[in-house]
Each structure stands twice: as C-alpha cells, then as structure tokens.
Amino acid sequence: AALLPRPARGLTDRLYCGRRVCYEVLGVSRQASKAEIARAYRQLARQYHPDRYRGEPAGGEGTAAQAAHEKFLLIAAAYETLKDEETRKDYDYMLDHPEEYYRHYYHYYSRRLAPKVDVTIVILVTVCAISVFQFFSWWSSYNEAINYLASVPKYRIQATEIARQQGLLNKTKEKGKNRRSKDEIREEEEEIIKDIIKNKIDIKGGYQKPKIYDILLFQILLAPFYWCKYIVWYCWWIYCFTIKGQEYGVEEKLYIIRRYMKMSQSQFDSLEDHQKETFLERQLWIRENYEVYKREQEEELKKKMAMDPRWKRYRRWMKNEGPGRLTFIDD
C-alpha cells in the first residue's frame, strides 16, 4: 500500500516553505534574479527579525513576538530555497509537477542530509593521518630494534671494536676546557655504537628502516606507476621465458619460490642467506621439488610437535577432558 501512487498533494508542510509558495513569501516573481531575491530577503529580515520587530500585538506581547519569529523562519526557509540554483530548480519543478510527490520528497531530503564537507577532503585528510601515524610507528619499531641490538653483547662488542679502530671513542675523552662529565661521555659512546649498528647491520622484515615511499599516501600516488611497471614486467616475463624459452636466472628462481611459499617480498627478504641457498640447491622453483620439500617440512613440524611437552599436555587434555566436557572441580 505504501508503494501505490498517492494523489497529488501539491505543496506539503514538510518540504521547502510548507503550504506557502516561497516566491510569494519573499514577494518576488518566478523570473526574479538572485540579486532581487537577496534584496527582498534583507528587507523582510530587517522587518520581521524578533529583536527588531515592532508590530502591533494581536493577542499580547508574547503572541506578537512568536508570530514574528515564525514569519522570520519562513522568510529564511524561502531564501535558503531560492538562493541556490540547484535547489531552486528542484523547487520550480515541484511547482510545475506537483503530482510527483516521491521525487520531490527524495530530492529535498537528499540535499538536506548530504554531507556539508567534501568527501574528497575527508578521504585525503584520513589518508594523510594514517600515513603520518604509519611512518612514526615504523620509526619507533626501528629504534626499538637498534636499542635491542645495542644491548646484545655479540653486536655491542663488534660495534665497539669498529669504533675504536676508527678512533671514534678516543674523541669522546677530551681533556682541558672541553672535558665533559662521565654521563655525557657515556651517552655519546652509546650513540656512536648505535650509529655503527645502523650502518653495519641490515635489518629486514617488520623492523627494517622505514622508507617514505612505503607509506600509504605514496603507495596510492604511485599506484598507476606500479601497475604500468608490473604490466611491462609481466609482458617481458612472458616474452623471455614462455615464448623464447630462456632459462631462469637467480632472481627469477627466487621469485618463483617466493610465489610457491605465498610469502610477501619483505617476509622473503627477512630469511637468512643460507636458507635461500638451500632453496636454490634443491631447485624448489620446480613445482614437483617444492611439493616434496613442503611435505618434508610438514612431517618435521609434526615430529617437533609430537616431542614438545606442551603439545603432549594439550593432546592429553583434549583426550581426557576437552573444552566441552563438564566436570566437578574441587576447590
């Protein structure tokens, strides 16, 4: 019943100026320009503004002020309707086609409920905020990794030896006027050791040194370039290895192995060099060899889990009690 067409209602209380015609409220014609509409609105607003209204009270001072307030709201609604070209166009269409009730209702409330701020600006600000948070979060993780490596005796001793060979630690122990306290010397030596660790150790994975091109904003901006680059690379791959039948190089073999293992580039880069050499020695870029290697890894994992005391306790608990068994527990 709600979907059946309703009889033409013409003007309604819930749209625009209600039962009144907005042009008649402002005292202008339908052909009036924006300047004439604005002039009429200013005159009526000064006349019926609640703070300035000096009309004769019809039924008391409160009734006159209330009537002036309602009149002022009606004038403001008429001006809001007619000052915008798109809204005025929809309103003129409603006056000419009053039978299309649902269409007028939809257009009116879609404009009223539409966001006032441009969605593009909101998305841009959100992406920038995420990118800034992402960048500083990566820097925090990288500094945590450096601080941890500086506390490991193995890396700290190596960094200290390199600093002594380069004569960096001798500069911190100056005498005379430039002499500093022990705390200042200790802090400077700590910074020197951390700098050497940053330069000598290649940290990969989630704690690697952040790059500005890896944040979300630059990834979105450079997405067309990456897509074009991938298409060119894929065409080159098809041409070299499918059409011409060339043999795979080391990089191509590692790429195929990484795809088989379903690892990202950063995850694969975090692997040790001897692991990658093992992959190449076993020729894992060949699908059959990789399937054999995968089964071997699964069997080895099962053996480790079978020998693990924690895994044994878990299996015993699942067999004897399990998560769904009801038992009485003594205090």
Short mmCIF file of C-alpha atoms in Angstrom, two decimals:
data_model
loop_
_atom_site.label_atom_id
_atom_site.label_comp_id
_atom_site.label_asym_id
_atom_site.label_seq_id
_atom_site.Cartn_x
_atom_site.Cartn_y
_atom_site.Cartn_z
CA ALA A 1 0.00 0.00 0.00
CA ALA A 2 2.91 2.35 0.71
CA LEU A 3 4.24 1.81 -2.82
CA LEU A 4 0.96 2.68 -4.52
CA PRO A 5 0.84 6.16 -6.11
CA ARG A 6 -0.66 8.77 -3.88
CA PRO A 7 -2.96 11.54 -5.10
CA ALA A 8 -1.27 14.80 -5.99
CA ARG A 9 -0.75 16.86 -2.88
CA GLY A 10 0.99 19.88 -4.36
CA LEU A 11 2.60 21.82 -1.53
CA THR A 12 3.21 20.00 1.73
CA ASP A 13 4.15 21.10 5.21
CA ARG A 14 7.37 19.09 5.29
CA LEU A 15 9.00 20.43 2.11
CA TYR A 16 10.56 23.84 1.49
CA CYS A 17 8.13 26.60 2.60
CA GLY A 18 5.29 24.27 3.50
CA ARG A 19 1.88 25.28 2.16
CA ARG A 20 3.20 28.70 1.16
CA VAL A 21 4.92 29.47 -2.15
CA CYS A 22 8.47 30.65 -1.50
CA TYR A 23 8.23 33.35 -4.18
CA GLU A 24 5.11 34.77 -2.54
CA VAL A 25 6.79 34.70 0.88
CA LEU A 26 9.58 36.95 -0.41
CA GLY A 27 7.24 38.96 -2.63
CA VAL A 28 9.10 38.27 -5.89
CA SER A 29 8.19 36.62 -9.17
CA ARG A 30 9.50 33.30 -10.51
CA GLN A 31 11.64 35.24 -13.00
CA ALA A 32 13.41 37.24 -10.27
CA SER A 33 17.20 37.28 -10.28
CA LYS A 34 19.42 36.27 -7.37
CA ALA A 35 20.08 39.94 -6.57
CA GLU A 36 16.36 40.71 -6.37
CA ILE A 37 15.77 37.69 -4.13
CA ALA A 38 18.62 38.70 -1.82
CA ARG A 39 17.33 42.31 -1.67
CA ALA A 40 13.81 41.17 -0.78
CA TYR A 41 15.15 38.83 1.88
CA ARG A 42 17.23 41.56 3.57
CA GLN A 43 14.26 43.91 3.70
CA LEU A 44 11.91 41.31 5.17
CA ALA A 45 14.56 40.03 7.57
CA ARG A 46 15.08 43.52 8.99
CA GLN A 47 11.33 43.96 9.29
CA TYR A 48 10.46 40.65 10.96
CA HIS A 49 13.59 39.92 12.94
CA PRO A 50 12.48 39.05 16.50
CA ASP A 51 14.89 41.60 18.03
CA ARG A 52 13.70 44.42 15.77
CA TYR A 53 10.03 43.63 15.25
CA ARG A 54 7.78 46.45 16.45
CA GLY A 55 4.41 45.31 15.13
CA GLU A 56 1.11 45.72 16.99
CA PRO A 57 0.49 42.78 19.30
CA ALA A 58 -2.56 40.80 18.23
CA GLY A 59 -3.16 38.93 21.46
CA GLY A 60 -0.44 40.11 23.76
CA GLU A 61 3.24 40.88 23.57
CA GLY A 62 4.28 37.20 23.62
CA THR A 63 1.96 36.31 20.73
CA ALA A 64 3.39 39.10 18.54
CA ALA A 65 6.98 38.02 19.20
CA GLN A 66 6.12 34.41 18.44
CA ALA A 67 4.38 35.36 15.19
CA ALA A 68 7.37 37.48 14.15
CA HIS A 69 9.69 34.58 14.93
CA GLU A 70 7.64 32.14 12.80
CA LYS A 71 7.47 34.68 9.98
CA PHE A 72 11.23 35.18 10.13
CA LEU A 73 11.82 31.42 9.95
CA LEU A 74 9.53 31.18 6.92
CA ILE A 75 11.42 34.01 5.20
CA ALA A 76 14.75 32.31 5.95
CA ALA A 77 13.45 28.99 4.57
CA ALA A 78 12.25 30.72 1.39
CA TYR A 79 15.62 32.42 0.91
CA GLU A 80 17.55 29.17 1.53
CA THR A 81 15.39 27.51 -1.14
CA LEU A 82 15.73 30.19 -3.81
CA LYS A 83 19.31 31.37 -3.35
CA ASP A 84 20.82 28.08 -4.60
CA GLU A 85 20.40 27.34 -8.31
CA GLU A 86 20.02 23.57 -7.91
CA THR A 87 17.54 23.83 -5.05
CA ARG A 88 15.56 26.48 -6.89
CA LYS A 89 15.46 24.27 -9.98
CA ASP A 90 14.05 21.38 -7.93
CA TYR A 91 11.50 23.70 -6.31
CA ASP A 92 10.33 25.10 -9.67
CA TYR A 93 9.95 21.54 -10.93
CA MET A 94 7.79 20.75 -7.88
CA LEU A 95 5.56 23.74 -8.60
CA ASP A 96 5.13 22.61 -12.22
CA HIS A 97 4.72 18.88 -11.42
CA PRO A 98 3.05 18.62 -8.00
CA GLU A 99 1.90 15.04 -8.67
CA GLU A 100 5.44 13.61 -8.43
CA TYR A 101 5.37 13.60 -4.68
CA TYR A 102 8.01 10.92 -4.00
CA ARG A 103 10.53 12.52 -6.35
CA HIS A 104 10.22 15.88 -4.58
CA TYR A 105 10.50 14.24 -1.20
CA TYR A 106 13.66 12.37 -2.22
CA HIS A 107 15.41 15.41 -3.74
CA TYR A 108 14.57 17.62 -0.76
CA TYR A 109 15.90 15.30 1.94
CA SER A 110 18.88 14.09 -0.12
CA ARG A 111 20.07 17.71 -0.21
CA ARG A 112 19.26 18.32 3.44
CA LEU A 113 21.08 15.21 4.64
CA ALA A 114 24.01 15.46 2.23
CA PRO A 115 27.40 15.98 3.97
CA LYS A 116 28.49 19.60 4.13
CA VAL A 117 32.17 18.76 3.76
CA ASP A 118 33.62 17.45 0.52
CA VAL A 119 34.16 13.68 0.76
CA THR A 120 37.43 14.03 -1.18
CA ILE A 121 38.87 16.29 1.51
CA VAL A 122 37.79 13.86 4.24
CA ILE A 123 39.47 10.93 2.45
CA LEU A 124 42.64 12.95 1.82
CA VAL A 125 42.91 14.05 5.45
CA THR A 126 42.29 10.47 6.64
CA VAL A 127 44.96 9.05 4.33
CA CYS A 128 47.46 11.71 5.44
CA ALA A 129 46.75 11.00 9.12
CA ILE A 130 47.18 7.24 8.61
CA SER A 131 50.41 7.84 6.68
CA VAL A 132 51.89 10.05 9.41
CA PHE A 133 50.97 7.51 12.10
CA GLN A 134 52.36 4.69 9.97
CA PHE A 135 55.67 6.46 9.38
CA PHE A 136 56.29 7.33 13.03
CA SER A 137 55.21 3.84 14.11
CA TRP A 138 57.80 2.32 11.78
CA TRP A 139 60.48 4.65 13.12
CA SER A 140 59.57 3.60 16.66
CA SER A 141 59.90 -0.10 15.74
CA TYR A 142 63.22 0.55 14.01
CA ASN A 143 64.63 2.39 17.04
CA GLU A 144 63.46 -0.45 19.30
CA ALA A 145 65.35 -2.91 17.13
CA ILE A 146 68.51 -0.77 17.25
CA ASN A 147 68.28 -0.42 21.04
CA TYR A 148 67.85 -4.18 21.38
CA LEU A 149 70.85 -4.95 19.15
CA ALA A 150 72.94 -2.45 21.08
CA SER A 151 72.20 -4.40 24.27
CA VAL A 152 73.20 -7.79 22.78
CA PRO A 153 76.86 -8.49 23.78
CA LYS A 154 77.75 -10.02 20.42
CA TYR A 155 76.83 -6.95 18.37
CA ARG A 156 77.90 -4.46 21.03
CA ILE A 157 81.44 -5.87 21.20
CA GLN A 158 81.78 -5.82 17.41
CA ALA A 159 80.49 -2.25 17.20
CA THR A 160 82.85 -1.15 19.98
CA GLU A 161 85.84 -2.68 18.17
CA ILE A 162 84.91 -0.90 14.93
CA ALA A 163 84.53 2.39 16.81
CA ARG A 164 87.98 2.00 18.39
CA GLN A 165 89.59 1.16 15.05
CA GLN A 166 88.06 4.28 13.53
CA GLY A 167 89.13 6.39 16.52
CA LEU A 168 85.62 7.48 17.40
CA LEU A 169 85.77 6.57 21.07
CA ASN A 170 89.00 8.49 21.66
CA LYS A 171 87.32 11.73 20.64
CA THR A 172 84.81 11.44 23.45
CA LYS A 173 87.52 11.52 26.14
CA GLU A 174 88.83 15.04 25.70
CA LYS A 175 90.67 16.93 28.41
CA GLY A 176 91.06 20.53 29.41
CA LYS A 177 88.29 23.02 28.79
CA ASN A 178 86.36 20.57 26.61
CA ARG A 179 86.28 17.96 29.33
CA ARG A 180 82.78 16.56 29.95
CA SER A 181 81.12 14.53 32.63
CA LYS A 182 81.04 10.73 32.62
CA ASP A 183 77.32 10.69 31.83
CA GLU A 184 77.82 12.85 28.74
CA ILE A 185 80.72 10.67 27.55
CA ARG A 186 78.66 7.51 28.14
CA GLU A 187 75.71 8.91 26.18
CA GLU A 188 77.94 9.91 23.26
CA GLU A 189 79.61 6.48 23.19
CA GLU A 190 76.17 4.88 23.18
CA GLU A 191 75.11 6.97 20.18
CA ILE A 192 78.33 6.05 18.34
CA ILE A 193 77.72 2.34 18.92
CA LYS A 194 74.11 2.65 17.73
CA ASP A 195 75.20 4.50 14.59
CA ILE A 196 77.69 1.76 13.76
CA ILE A 197 75.00 -0.90 14.26
CA LYS A 198 72.67 1.05 11.95
CA ASN A 199 75.31 1.18 9.22
CA LYS A 200 76.71 -2.34 9.58
CA ILE A 201 73.60 -4.45 10.23
CA ASP A 202 70.94 -4.81 7.56
CA ILE A 203 67.66 -5.10 9.48
CA LYS A 204 64.87 -6.66 7.44
CA GLY A 205 61.25 -7.52 7.99
CA GLY A 206 58.92 -5.52 10.23
CA TYR A 207 61.81 -3.74 11.98
CA GLN A 208 63.64 -2.52 8.91
CA LYS A 209 64.48 1.14 8.39
CA PRO A 210 61.33 2.95 7.24
CA LYS A 211 61.18 4.49 3.80
CA ILE A 212 58.88 7.35 2.92
CA TYR A 213 57.82 5.63 -0.31
CA ASP A 214 56.34 2.73 1.69
CA ILE A 215 53.68 4.75 3.49
CA LEU A 216 50.06 4.65 2.37
CA LEU A 217 49.96 8.13 0.79
CA PHE A 218 52.87 7.48 -1.57
CA GLN A 219 51.60 3.98 -2.33
CA ILE A 220 48.30 5.46 -3.52
CA LEU A 221 50.00 8.22 -5.53
CA LEU A 222 52.45 5.79 -7.14
CA ALA A 223 49.84 3.06 -7.77
CA PRO A 224 49.48 3.89 -11.52
CA PHE A 225 53.26 3.77 -11.93
CA TYR A 226 53.45 0.40 -10.14
CA TRP A 227 50.65 -1.02 -12.29
CA CYS A 228 52.36 0.08 -15.50
CA LYS A 229 55.66 -1.29 -14.24
CA TYR A 230 54.05 -4.64 -13.39
CA ILE A 231 52.37 -4.89 -16.81
CA VAL A 232 55.70 -4.20 -18.57
CA TRP A 233 57.47 -6.74 -16.35
CA TYR A 234 54.79 -9.38 -16.93
CA CYS A 235 54.97 -8.91 -20.73
CA TRP A 236 58.76 -9.22 -20.51
CA TRP A 237 58.41 -12.43 -18.46
CA ILE A 238 56.02 -13.98 -21.00
CA TYR A 239 58.27 -13.00 -23.89
CA CYS A 240 61.54 -14.25 -22.35
CA PHE A 241 60.53 -17.42 -20.55
CA THR A 242 57.36 -18.54 -22.34
CA ILE A 243 57.88 -17.52 -25.95
CA LYS A 244 61.69 -17.63 -26.24
CA GLY A 245 62.13 -20.35 -23.59
CA GLN A 246 65.11 -18.79 -21.80
CA GLU A 247 66.44 -20.30 -18.58
CA TYR A 248 65.59 -18.66 -15.27
CA GLY A 249 68.19 -16.52 -13.54
CA VAL A 250 68.76 -16.44 -9.77
CA GLU A 251 66.30 -13.60 -9.19
CA GLU A 252 63.64 -15.30 -11.30
CA LYS A 253 64.12 -18.60 -9.45
CA LEU A 254 63.79 -16.90 -6.07
CA TYR A 255 60.69 -15.10 -7.28
CA ILE A 256 59.01 -18.38 -8.28
CA ILE A 257 59.98 -19.97 -4.94
CA ARG A 258 58.53 -16.99 -3.05
CA ARG A 259 55.27 -17.30 -5.00
CA TYR A 260 55.07 -21.01 -4.17
CA MET A 261 55.61 -20.24 -0.48
CA LYS A 262 52.98 -17.47 -0.59
CA MET A 263 55.28 -15.01 1.14
CA SER A 264 55.47 -11.26 0.67
CA GLN A 265 58.65 -9.59 -0.51
CA SER A 266 59.50 -8.27 2.96
CA GLN A 267 58.93 -11.71 4.53
CA PHE A 268 61.12 -13.41 1.95
CA ASP A 269 63.86 -10.80 2.35
CA SER A 270 63.93 -11.41 6.10
CA LEU A 271 65.07 -15.02 5.52
CA GLU A 272 68.74 -15.88 6.04
CA ASP A 273 71.03 -16.19 3.03
CA HIS A 274 71.79 -19.85 3.74
CA GLN A 275 68.05 -20.62 3.59
CA LYS A 276 67.82 -19.09 0.13
CA GLU A 277 70.90 -21.03 -0.95
CA THR A 278 69.20 -24.22 0.25
CA PHE A 279 66.15 -23.37 -1.83
CA LEU A 280 68.31 -22.96 -4.91
CA GLU A 281 70.29 -26.14 -4.25
CA ARG A 282 67.10 -28.16 -4.01
CA GLN A 283 65.69 -26.50 -7.15
CA LEU A 284 62.47 -25.50 -5.48
CA TRP A 285 61.42 -23.36 -8.45
CA ILE A 286 60.34 -26.67 -9.98
CA ARG A 287 56.85 -27.45 -8.75
CA GLU A 288 57.48 -31.14 -8.05
CA ASN A 289 60.58 -30.40 -5.97
CA TYR A 290 58.71 -27.79 -3.97
CA GLU A 291 55.87 -30.23 -3.21
CA VAL A 292 58.40 -32.75 -1.87
CA TYR A 293 60.07 -30.04 0.24
CA LYS A 294 56.70 -28.92 1.57
CA ARG A 295 55.76 -32.45 2.67
CA GLU A 296 59.14 -32.82 4.38
CA GLN A 297 58.62 -29.60 6.30
CA GLU A 298 55.15 -30.69 7.38
CA GLU A 299 56.46 -34.05 8.62
CA GLU A 300 59.28 -32.37 10.51
CA LEU A 301 56.83 -29.98 12.12
CA LYS A 302 54.64 -32.90 13.20
CA LYS A 303 57.64 -34.62 14.79
CA LYS A 304 58.61 -31.48 16.69
CA MET A 305 55.08 -31.03 17.95
CA ALA A 306 54.89 -34.70 18.95
CA MET A 307 58.08 -34.34 21.02
CA ASP A 308 57.10 -31.00 22.53
CA PRO A 309 55.93 -31.44 26.17
CA ARG A 310 53.44 -28.61 25.86
CA TRP A 311 51.84 -30.22 22.79
CA LYS A 312 51.67 -33.56 24.63
CA ARG A 313 49.89 -31.94 27.56
CA TYR A 314 47.43 -30.28 25.20
CA ARG A 315 46.62 -33.57 23.43
CA ARG A 316 46.20 -35.30 26.80
CA TRP A 317 43.82 -32.58 27.92
CA MET A 318 41.82 -32.82 24.69
CA LYS A 319 41.55 -36.61 25.08
CA ASN A 320 40.66 -36.76 28.77
CA GLU A 321 38.63 -33.59 29.26
CA GLY A 322 38.35 -31.37 26.21
CA PRO A 323 36.74 -27.94 26.03
CA GLY A 324 33.16 -29.28 26.05
CA ARG A 325 33.28 -31.76 28.92
CA LEU A 326 31.53 -30.93 32.21
CA THR A 327 33.47 -31.86 35.32
CA PHE A 328 33.35 -31.08 39.02
CA ILE A 329 36.32 -29.00 40.15
CA ASP A 330 37.39 -29.30 43.76
CA ASP A 331 38.40 -26.04 45.42
#
